[in-house]
Amino acid sequence: MYEHASKLHNHMNTQVLLYMARAHHDAGDHLPAKRVLLKALHLAPTDIKVRLNLAFLLQVLGAQLLQGFVLQE
């Protein structure tokens, strides 16, 4: 749904990209969410909402990575 809306706005609307990243995150697809947030950051480098969401997602990805290392040991 958000991908279609993003296409309508030529992938240039950061609000739609934030919604798309949230949908990916809620579905557990963190890497596509990261890709979408990086694109939104490229479009609006001063948008604090994009930076906050990207920081949160990177924190989640880092925690998952560290948890994977703990489980392997």
A tleap script that builds the chain and sets N, CA, C and O, in Angstrom:
source leaprc.protein.ff14SB
mol = sequence {
  NMET TYR GLU HIE ALA SER LYS LEU HIE ASN
  HIE MET ASN THR GLN VAL LEU LEU TYR MET
  ALA ARG ALA HIE HIE ASP ALA GLY ASP HIE
  LEU PRO ALA LYS ARG VAL LEU LEU LYS ALA
  LEU HIE LEU ALA PRO THR ASP ILE LYS VAL
  ARG LEU ASN LEU ALA PHE LEU LEU GLN VAL
  LEU GLY ALA GLN LEU LEU GLN GLY PHE VAL
  LEU GLN CGLU
}
set mol.1.N position { 0.815 -1.178 0.000 }
set mol.1.CA position { 0.000 0.000 0.000 }
set mol.1.C position { 0.876 1.266 0.000 }
set mol.1.O position { 0.667 2.170 -0.809 }
set mol.2.N position { 1.856 1.321 0.913 }
set mol.2.CA position { 2.719 2.499 0.966 }
set mol.2.C position { 3.655 2.551 -0.233 }
set mol.2.O position { 4.051 3.634 -0.663 }
set mol.3.N position { 4.012 1.389 -0.777 }
set mol.3.CA position { 4.868 1.393 -1.964 }
set mol.3.C position { 4.138 2.032 -3.132 }
set mol.3.O position { 4.740 2.761 -3.921 }
set mol.4.N position { 2.849 1.763 -3.246 }
set mol.4.CA position { 2.056 2.381 -4.312 }
set mol.4.C position { 1.952 3.893 -4.100 }
set mol.4.O position { 2.072 4.670 -5.047 }
set mol.5.N position { 1.729 4.297 -2.855 }
set mol.5.CA position { 1.657 5.733 -2.559 }
set mol.5.C position { 2.999 6.402 -2.817 }
set mol.5.O position { 3.048 7.539 -3.286 }
set mol.6.N position { 4.084 5.704 -2.516 }
set mol.6.CA position { 5.407 6.266 -2.761 }
set mol.6.C position { 5.652 6.443 -4.258 }
set mol.6.O position { 6.264 7.424 -4.681 }
set mol.7.N position { 5.175 5.498 -5.049 }
set mol.7.CA position { 5.320 5.625 -6.504 }
set mol.7.C position { 4.538 6.824 -7.030 }
set mol.7.O position { 4.976 7.502 -7.960 }
set mol.8.N position { 3.368 7.082 -6.422 }
set mol.8.CA position { 2.567 8.228 -6.853 }
set mol.8.C position { 3.283 9.546 -6.579 }
set mol.8.O position { 3.087 10.521 -7.305 }
set mol.9.N position { 4.106 9.582 -5.543 }
set mol.9.CA position { 4.851 10.791 -5.196 }
set mol.9.C position { 6.284 10.742 -5.722 }
set mol.9.O position { 7.127 11.530 -5.293 }
set mol.10.N position { 6.563 9.833 -6.636 }
set mol.10.CA position { 7.888 9.713 -7.258 }
set mol.10.C position { 8.983 9.408 -6.237 }
set mol.10.O position { 10.130 9.819 -6.412 }
set mol.11.N position { 8.633 8.690 -5.174 }
set mol.11.CA position { 9.582 8.315 -4.113 }
set mol.11.C position { 10.263 9.540 -3.509 }
set mol.11.O position { 11.413 9.457 -3.079 }
set mol.12.N position { 9.564 10.674 -3.472 }
set mol.12.CA position { 10.155 11.921 -2.982 }
set mol.12.C position { 9.459 12.454 -1.733 }
set mol.12.O position { 9.853 13.506 -1.229 }
set mol.13.N position { 8.449 11.774 -1.220 }
set mol.13.CA position { 7.726 12.237 -0.050 }
set mol.13.C position { 8.271 11.509 1.177 }
set mol.13.O position { 8.086 10.300 1.317 }
set mol.14.N position { 8.939 12.240 2.059 }
set mol.14.CA position { 9.577 11.597 3.208 }
set mol.14.C position { 8.545 11.045 4.193 }
set mol.14.O position { 8.815 10.057 4.876 }
set mol.15.N position { 7.384 11.662 4.274 }
set mol.15.CA position { 6.365 11.161 5.195 }
set mol.15.C position { 5.891 9.775 4.757 }
set mol.15.O position { 5.722 8.891 5.597 }
set mol.16.N position { 5.677 9.576 3.475 }
set mol.16.CA position { 5.274 8.265 2.964 }
set mol.16.C position { 6.406 7.261 3.180 }
set mol.16.O position { 6.153 6.105 3.521 }
set mol.17.N position { 7.646 7.694 2.985 }
set mol.17.CA position { 8.777 6.798 3.219 }
set mol.17.C position { 8.875 6.405 4.692 }
set mol.17.O position { 9.226 5.267 5.002 }
set mol.18.N position { 8.571 7.327 5.599 }
set mol.18.CA position { 8.555 6.985 7.026 }
set mol.18.C position { 7.477 5.950 7.330 }
set mol.18.O position { 7.710 5.013 8.095 }
set mol.19.N position { 6.307 6.115 6.738 }
set mol.19.CA position { 5.239 5.133 6.931 }
set mol.19.C position { 5.658 3.766 6.382 }
set mol.19.O position { 5.382 2.736 6.996 }
set mol.20.N position { 6.322 3.762 5.232 }
set mol.20.CA position { 6.761 2.511 4.631 }
set mol.20.C position { 7.807 1.830 5.515 }
set mol.20.O position { 7.772 0.612 5.694 }
set mol.21.N position { 8.733 2.610 6.063 }
set mol.21.CA position { 9.753 2.045 6.949 }
set mol.21.C position { 9.110 1.463 8.200 }
set mol.21.O position { 9.518 0.404 8.675 }
set mol.22.N position { 8.108 2.151 8.735 }
set mol.22.CA position { 7.414 1.640 9.923 }
set mol.22.C position { 6.705 0.338 9.613 }
set mol.22.O position { 6.715 -0.580 10.433 }
set mol.23.N position { 6.085 0.240 8.441 }
set mol.23.CA position { 5.410 -0.997 8.052 }
set mol.23.C position { 6.409 -2.143 7.933 }
set mol.23.O position { 6.123 -3.259 8.368 }
set mol.24.N position { 7.577 -1.880 7.348 }
set mol.24.CA position { 8.612 -2.914 7.259 }
set mol.24.C position { 9.084 -3.321 8.650 }
set mol.24.O position { 9.254 -4.509 8.927 }
set mol.25.N position { 9.296 -2.339 9.525 }
set mol.25.CA position { 9.767 -2.629 10.883 }
set mol.25.C position { 8.740 -3.455 11.650 }
set mol.25.O position { 9.101 -4.412 12.335 }
set mol.26.N position { 7.467 -3.092 11.540 }
set mol.26.CA position { 6.413 -3.830 12.243 }
set mol.26.C position { 6.282 -5.258 11.728 }
set mol.26.O position { 5.867 -6.154 12.463 }
set mol.27.N position { 6.638 -5.466 10.464 }
set mol.27.CA position { 6.593 -6.802 9.892 }
set mol.27.C position { 7.852 -7.611 10.208 }
set mol.27.O position { 7.923 -8.802 9.904 }
set mol.28.N position { 8.841 -6.959 10.818 }
set mol.28.CA position { 10.080 -7.662 11.155 }
set mol.28.C position { 11.130 -7.615 10.063 }
set mol.28.O position { 12.173 -8.259 10.181 }
set mol.29.N position { 10.873 -6.868 9.010 }
set mol.29.CA position { 11.824 -6.728 7.905 }
set mol.29.C position { 12.680 -5.487 8.156 }
set mol.29.O position { 12.374 -4.404 7.658 }
set mol.30.N position { 13.742 -5.649 8.922 }
set mol.30.CA position { 14.515 -4.489 9.344 }
set mol.30.C position { 15.449 -3.963 8.262 }
set mol.30.O position { 15.675 -2.755 8.191 }
set mol.31.N position { 15.990 -4.820 7.429 }
set mol.31.CA position { 16.903 -4.330 6.394 }
set mol.31.C position { 16.196 -3.498 5.331 }
set mol.31.O position { 16.733 -2.468 4.923 }
set mol.32.N position { 14.992 -3.905 4.854 }
set mol.32.CA position { 14.277 -3.005 3.941 }
set mol.32.C position { 13.878 -1.692 4.614 }
set mol.32.O position { 13.856 -0.647 3.965 }
set mol.33.N position { 13.564 -1.738 5.899 }
set mol.33.CA position { 13.236 -0.512 6.627 }
set mol.33.C position { 14.447 0.406 6.672 }
set mol.33.O position { 14.312 1.622 6.529 }
set mol.34.N position { 15.630 -0.166 6.869 }
set mol.34.CA position { 16.856 0.633 6.894 }
set mol.34.C position { 17.097 1.283 5.532 }
set mol.34.O position { 17.480 2.451 5.453 }
set mol.35.N position { 16.872 0.522 4.469 }
set mol.35.CA position { 17.065 1.050 3.119 }
set mol.35.C position { 16.132 2.224 2.849 }
set mol.35.O position { 16.545 3.231 2.274 }
set mol.36.N position { 14.876 2.093 3.264 }
set mol.36.CA position { 13.893 3.162 3.053 }
set mol.36.C position { 14.262 4.393 3.872 }
set mol.36.O position { 14.148 5.517 3.383 }
set mol.37.N position { 14.705 4.195 5.114 }
set mol.37.CA position { 15.076 5.332 5.948 }
set mol.37.C position { 16.321 6.038 5.418 }
set mol.37.O position { 16.423 7.261 5.506 }
set mol.38.N position { 17.254 5.289 4.877 }
set mol.38.CA position { 18.436 5.924 4.292 }
set mol.38.C position { 18.061 6.757 3.075 }
set mol.38.O position { 18.641 7.817 2.838 }
set mol.39.N position { 17.082 6.271 2.297 }
set mol.39.CA position { 16.609 7.051 1.151 }
set mol.39.C position { 15.927 8.329 1.635 }
set mol.39.O position { 16.125 9.401 1.064 }
set mol.40.N position { 15.117 8.206 2.698 }
set mol.40.CA position { 14.450 9.383 3.247 }
set mol.40.C position { 15.470 10.370 3.803 }
set mol.40.O position { 15.291 11.581 3.676 }
set mol.41.N position { 16.537 9.866 4.416 }
set mol.41.CA position { 17.586 10.733 4.940 }
set mol.41.C position { 18.303 11.455 3.809 }
set mol.41.O position { 18.705 12.609 3.956 }
set mol.42.N position { 18.458 10.783 2.698 }
set mol.42.CA position { 19.082 11.418 1.534 }
set mol.42.C position { 18.207 12.556 1.007 }
set mol.42.O position { 18.713 13.593 0.578 }
set mol.43.N position { 16.887 12.349 1.044 }
set mol.43.CA position { 15.967 13.373 0.550 }
set mol.43.C position { 15.835 14.548 1.512 }
set mol.43.O position { 15.708 15.696 1.085 }
set mol.44.N position { 15.867 14.259 2.811 }
set mol.44.CA position { 15.683 15.319 3.817 }
set mol.44.C position { 16.713 15.140 4.930 }
set mol.44.O position { 16.384 14.608 5.990 }
set mol.45.N position { 17.942 15.571 4.708 }
set mol.45.CA position { 19.003 15.316 5.685 }
set mol.45.C position { 18.821 16.048 7.018 }
set mol.45.O position { 19.457 15.676 8.004 }
set mol.46.N position { 17.982 17.066 7.072 }
set mol.46.CA position { 17.788 17.792 8.325 }
set mol.46.C position { 16.515 17.382 9.063 }
set mol.46.O position { 16.214 17.934 10.121 }
set mol.47.N position { 15.769 16.431 8.525 }
set mol.47.CA position { 14.518 15.996 9.156 }
set mol.47.C position { 14.833 15.150 10.384 }
set mol.47.O position { 15.404 14.065 10.271 }
set mol.48.N position { 14.463 15.647 11.543 }
set mol.48.CA position { 14.799 14.983 12.798 }
set mol.48.C position { 14.031 13.677 12.972 }
set mol.48.O position { 14.527 12.753 13.617 }
set mol.49.N position { 12.814 13.586 12.399 }
set mol.49.CA position { 12.031 12.352 12.513 }
set mol.49.C position { 12.713 11.210 11.778 }
set mol.49.O position { 12.726 10.076 12.258 }
set mol.50.N position { 13.274 11.506 10.626 }
set mol.50.CA position { 13.978 10.477 9.853 }
set mol.50.C position { 15.217 10.018 10.625 }
set mol.50.O position { 15.486 8.821 10.724 }
set mol.51.N position { 15.961 10.968 11.164 }
set mol.51.CA position { 17.176 10.622 11.919 }
set mol.51.C position { 16.845 9.809 13.170 }
set mol.51.O position { 17.562 8.863 13.495 }
set mol.52.N position { 15.777 10.163 13.869 }
set mol.52.CA position { 15.385 9.440 15.067 }
set mol.52.C position { 14.972 8.010 14.740 }
set mol.52.O position { 15.377 7.072 15.426 }
set mol.53.N position { 14.173 7.845 13.701 }
set mol.53.CA position { 13.739 6.510 13.311 }
set mol.53.C position { 14.908 5.651 12.829 }
set mol.53.O position { 14.956 4.452 13.105 }
set mol.54.N position { 15.844 6.261 12.112 }
set mol.54.CA position { 17.018 5.522 11.655 }
set mol.54.C position { 17.881 5.105 12.848 }
set mol.54.O position { 18.385 3.982 12.883 }
set mol.55.N position { 18.053 5.988 13.813 }
set mol.55.CA position { 18.842 5.660 15.002 }
set mol.55.C position { 18.193 4.520 15.778 }
set mol.55.O position { 18.884 3.611 16.238 }
set mol.56.N position { 16.877 4.560 15.927 }
set mol.56.CA position { 16.172 3.488 16.617 }
set mol.56.C position { 16.335 2.160 15.893 }
set mol.56.O position { 16.579 1.127 16.517 }
set mol.57.N position { 16.200 2.195 14.584 }
set mol.57.CA position { 16.328 0.965 13.801 }
set mol.57.C position { 17.747 0.408 13.874 }
set mol.57.O position { 17.929 -0.804 13.994 }
set mol.58.N position { 18.746 1.273 13.804 }
set mol.58.CA position { 20.127 0.808 13.924 }
set mol.58.C position { 20.395 0.213 15.300 }
set mol.58.O position { 21.177 -0.729 15.427 }
set mol.59.N position { 19.760 0.751 16.319 }
set mol.59.CA position { 19.894 0.200 17.662 }
set mol.59.C position { 19.274 -1.201 17.724 }
set mol.59.O position { 19.845 -2.104 18.337 }
set mol.60.N position { 18.127 -1.381 17.102 }
set mol.60.CA position { 17.480 -2.696 17.071 }
set mol.60.C position { 18.347 -3.695 16.308 }
set mol.60.O position { 18.525 -4.829 16.752 }
set mol.61.N position { 18.886 -3.276 15.162 }
set mol.61.CA position { 19.742 -4.165 14.375 }
set mol.61.C position { 21.008 -4.525 15.142 }
set mol.61.O position { 21.455 -5.670 15.088 }
set mol.62.N position { 21.594 -3.565 15.855 }
set mol.62.CA position { 22.780 -3.837 16.662 }
set mol.62.C position { 22.489 -4.809 17.785 }
set mol.62.O position { 23.298 -5.694 18.062 }
set mol.63.N position { 21.346 -4.659 18.437 }
set mol.63.CA position { 20.965 -5.574 19.517 }
set mol.63.C position { 20.759 -6.983 18.977 }
set mol.63.O position { 21.149 -7.957 19.622 }
set mol.64.N position { 20.154 -7.099 17.805 }
set mol.64.CA position { 19.966 -8.417 17.197 }
set mol.64.C position { 21.302 -9.048 16.840 }
set mol.64.O position { 21.486 -10.253 17.016 }
set mol.65.N position { 22.227 -8.254 16.346 }
set mol.65.CA position { 23.541 -8.760 15.979 }
set mol.65.C position { 24.280 -9.256 17.214 }
set mol.65.O position { 24.863 -10.341 17.195 }
set mol.66.N position { 24.260 -8.472 18.284 }
set mol.66.CA position { 24.938 -8.888 19.509 }
set mol.66.C position { 24.275 -10.099 20.128 }
set mol.66.O position { 24.961 -10.964 20.673 }
set mol.67.N position { 22.971 -10.178 20.058 }
set mol.67.CA position { 22.269 -11.333 20.597 }
set mol.67.C position { 22.633 -12.587 19.817 }
set mol.67.O position { 22.720 -13.671 20.394 }
set mol.68.N position { 22.847 -12.454 18.514 }
set mol.68.CA position { 23.274 -13.589 17.708 }
set mol.68.C position { 24.654 -14.080 18.106 }
set mol.68.O position { 24.906 -15.285 18.104 }
set mol.69.N position { 25.555 -13.157 18.450 }
set mol.69.CA position { 26.890 -13.553 18.899 }
set mol.69.C position { 26.845 -14.265 20.252 }
set mol.69.O position { 27.597 -15.213 20.478 }
set mol.70.N position { 25.981 -13.819 21.138 }
set mol.70.CA position { 25.859 -14.438 22.458 }
set mol.70.C position { 25.299 -15.838 22.329 }
set mol.70.O position { 25.739 -16.747 23.032 }
set mol.71.N position { 24.338 -16.026 21.442 }
set mol.71.CA position { 23.746 -17.333 21.246 }
set mol.71.C position { 24.709 -18.337 20.645 }
set mol.71.O position { 24.596 -19.535 20.904 }
set mol.72.N position { 25.669 -17.859 19.834 }
set mol.72.CA position { 26.637 -18.752 19.187 }
set mol.72.C position { 27.679 -19.263 20.169 }
set mol.72.O position { 28.221 -20.349 19.968 }
set mol.73.N position { 27.969 -18.529 21.204 }
set mol.73.CA position { 29.027 -18.916 22.138 }
set mol.73.C position { 28.601 -19.954 23.078 }
set mol.73.O position { 29.386 -20.381 23.925 }
savepdb mol mol.pdb
quit
